[in-house]
Short mmCIF file of C-alpha atoms in Angstrom, two decimals:
data_model
loop_
_atom_site.label_atom_id
_atom_site.label_comp_id
_atom_site.label_asym_id
_atom_site.label_seq_id
_atom_site.Cartn_x
_atom_site.Cartn_y
_atom_site.Cartn_z
CA MET A 1 58.13 173.27 46.88
CA THR A 2 59.82 173.54 50.24
CA SER A 3 63.43 172.39 50.38
CA TRP A 4 65.41 170.65 53.12
CA PRO A 5 69.16 170.90 53.79
CA ASP A 6 69.80 167.15 54.21
CA ASP A 7 69.52 164.96 51.14
CA ASP A 8 68.52 161.33 50.59
CA VAL A 9 66.66 161.11 53.90
CA ILE A 10 63.72 158.72 54.17
CA LEU A 11 61.02 159.71 56.67
CA TYR A 12 59.03 156.71 57.89
CA ASP A 13 56.55 155.68 60.57
CA GLY A 14 58.77 153.97 63.14
CA VAL A 15 55.95 151.99 64.80
CA CYS A 16 54.56 150.67 61.51
CA ILE A 17 55.77 147.12 60.81
CA PHE A 18 55.32 147.54 57.05
CA CYS A 19 57.24 150.85 57.06
CA SER A 20 60.07 149.33 59.10
CA ARG A 21 60.27 146.43 56.65
CA TRP A 22 60.48 148.99 53.83
CA VAL A 23 63.49 150.58 55.57
CA ARG A 24 65.15 147.16 55.95
CA PHE A 25 64.45 146.43 52.27
CA VAL A 26 66.19 149.66 51.27
CA VAL A 27 69.15 149.08 53.60
CA ALA A 28 69.69 145.57 52.21
CA ARG A 29 69.87 146.89 48.64
CA ASP A 30 71.52 150.28 49.15
CA SER A 31 75.10 149.09 48.66
CA GLU A 32 76.28 152.68 48.19
CA ARG A 33 74.75 153.63 51.56
CA ARG A 34 73.12 156.60 49.87
CA PHE A 35 69.97 156.78 51.98
CA ARG A 36 69.62 157.72 55.64
CA PHE A 37 66.48 157.29 57.69
CA THR A 38 64.47 159.08 60.34
CA PRO A 39 61.40 157.83 62.16
CA ILE A 40 58.60 160.37 62.24
CA GLN A 41 58.48 159.83 66.03
CA SER A 42 62.00 161.29 66.50
CA ALA A 43 62.58 165.02 67.06
CA TYR A 44 64.30 165.31 63.66
CA GLY A 45 61.56 163.28 61.94
CA THR A 46 58.78 165.32 63.53
CA ARG A 47 60.45 168.56 62.42
CA LEU A 48 60.89 167.21 58.87
CA ALA A 49 57.28 165.99 58.75
CA ARG A 50 55.86 169.32 59.92
CA THR A 51 57.99 171.21 57.40
CA PHE A 52 56.38 169.23 54.61
CA GLY A 53 52.82 169.26 55.94
CA ILE A 54 52.72 165.70 57.27
CA ASP A 55 50.89 165.25 60.58
CA PRO A 56 53.40 163.46 62.85
CA GLU A 57 50.53 162.15 65.00
CA ASP A 58 48.71 160.59 62.02
CA PRO A 59 51.13 160.23 59.11
CA ASP A 60 49.49 159.23 55.84
CA THR A 61 52.71 158.99 53.85
CA ASN A 62 56.37 158.30 54.04
CA ALA A 63 58.61 160.80 52.32
CA VAL A 64 62.09 161.03 50.90
CA VAL A 65 64.14 164.17 50.52
CA HIS A 66 66.04 163.82 47.26
CA GLY A 67 67.60 166.70 45.38
CA GLY A 68 66.61 168.92 48.28
CA ILE A 69 62.91 168.33 47.59
CA ALA A 70 60.48 166.17 49.57
CA TRP A 71 58.78 163.49 47.51
CA MET A 72 55.70 161.88 49.00
CA LYS A 73 53.47 158.86 48.57
CA SER A 74 54.16 156.88 45.38
CA ASP A 75 56.68 159.47 44.19
CA ALA A 76 58.72 158.82 47.36
CA ALA A 77 58.68 155.04 46.95
CA LEU A 78 59.58 155.19 43.26
CA THR A 79 62.30 157.79 43.84
CA VAL A 80 63.96 155.54 46.40
CA LEU A 81 63.55 152.34 44.36
CA SER A 82 64.83 153.91 41.16
CA HIS A 83 68.06 154.94 42.93
CA LEU A 84 68.84 151.48 44.30
CA PRO A 85 71.32 149.34 42.34
CA GLY A 86 69.41 146.98 40.04
CA TRP A 87 66.10 148.75 40.59
CA GLY A 88 66.45 151.59 38.07
CA TRP A 89 63.77 149.96 35.93
CA THR A 90 61.16 151.13 38.47
CA SER A 91 61.52 154.69 37.16
CA ALA A 92 59.35 153.52 34.25
CA LEU A 93 56.47 153.33 36.75
CA PHE A 94 56.45 157.14 36.89
CA ALA A 95 54.60 156.83 33.55
CA VAL A 96 51.58 155.47 35.46
CA PRO A 97 49.34 158.45 36.22
CA LYS A 98 50.12 159.88 39.66
CA PRO A 99 46.45 159.87 40.82
CA LEU A 100 46.29 156.11 40.18
CA ARG A 101 49.66 155.42 41.85
CA ASP A 102 48.74 157.56 44.86
CA ALA A 103 45.31 155.93 45.19
CA VAL A 104 46.96 152.50 45.55
CA TYR A 105 49.58 153.95 47.92
CA SER A 106 46.90 155.63 50.07
CA LEU A 107 44.82 152.46 50.27
CA ILE A 108 47.81 150.56 51.68
CA ALA A 109 48.84 153.46 53.95
CA ARG A 110 45.36 153.81 55.48
CA ASN A 111 45.22 150.09 56.28
CA ARG A 112 48.89 149.41 57.14
CA TYR A 113 48.39 148.83 60.87
CA ARG A 114 45.38 146.58 60.33
CA ILE A 115 47.10 144.52 57.62
CA PHE A 116 50.71 144.43 58.83
CA GLY A 117 50.50 145.38 62.50
CA LYS A 118 52.13 147.97 64.70
CA TYR A 119 55.03 147.97 67.17
CA GLU A 120 54.39 149.23 70.70
CA THR A 121 57.50 151.42 70.44
CA CYS A 122 59.62 152.67 67.59
CA PHE A 123 61.50 150.03 65.58
CA VAL A 124 65.11 149.75 66.82
CA PRO A 125 67.64 149.23 64.02
CA ASP A 126 70.76 147.09 64.34
CA ALA A 127 74.15 148.77 64.91
CA ASP A 128 75.03 149.01 61.20
CA MET A 129 71.73 150.62 60.32
CA ARG A 130 71.76 152.86 63.41
CA ALA A 131 74.71 154.78 61.90
CA ARG A 132 72.34 155.83 59.08
CA VAL A 133 69.48 156.95 61.32
CA LEU A 134 68.94 160.65 61.97
CA GLU A 135 67.15 161.43 65.23
#
């Protein structure tokens, strides 16, 4: 696996309404302010995506760098959730076979714009969250 020097960085699609809501969900629960964020449309996000084989023009996954390793699809979501206060129980979902978890993840990812919509430009975080965004 390829490693990355920054840790606990969530890569997300900044024009995807569902993805932006995911970021807000994490921010609201991350009382330790562990995670930082980067939209795939930023220079930093594009570089991170390309390093891990994600097409920045057509991303099919979010990712999180944790422990220096990029986790993708359902592994990324569960890694983030399981490190949020009160959400540790979600680590039990790693017991669900990865092909099944990723199939559900991919179904949602492929249809995210159609189901949830899309911003015209990248989601703009509030001032508190902006301090945690890497661009």
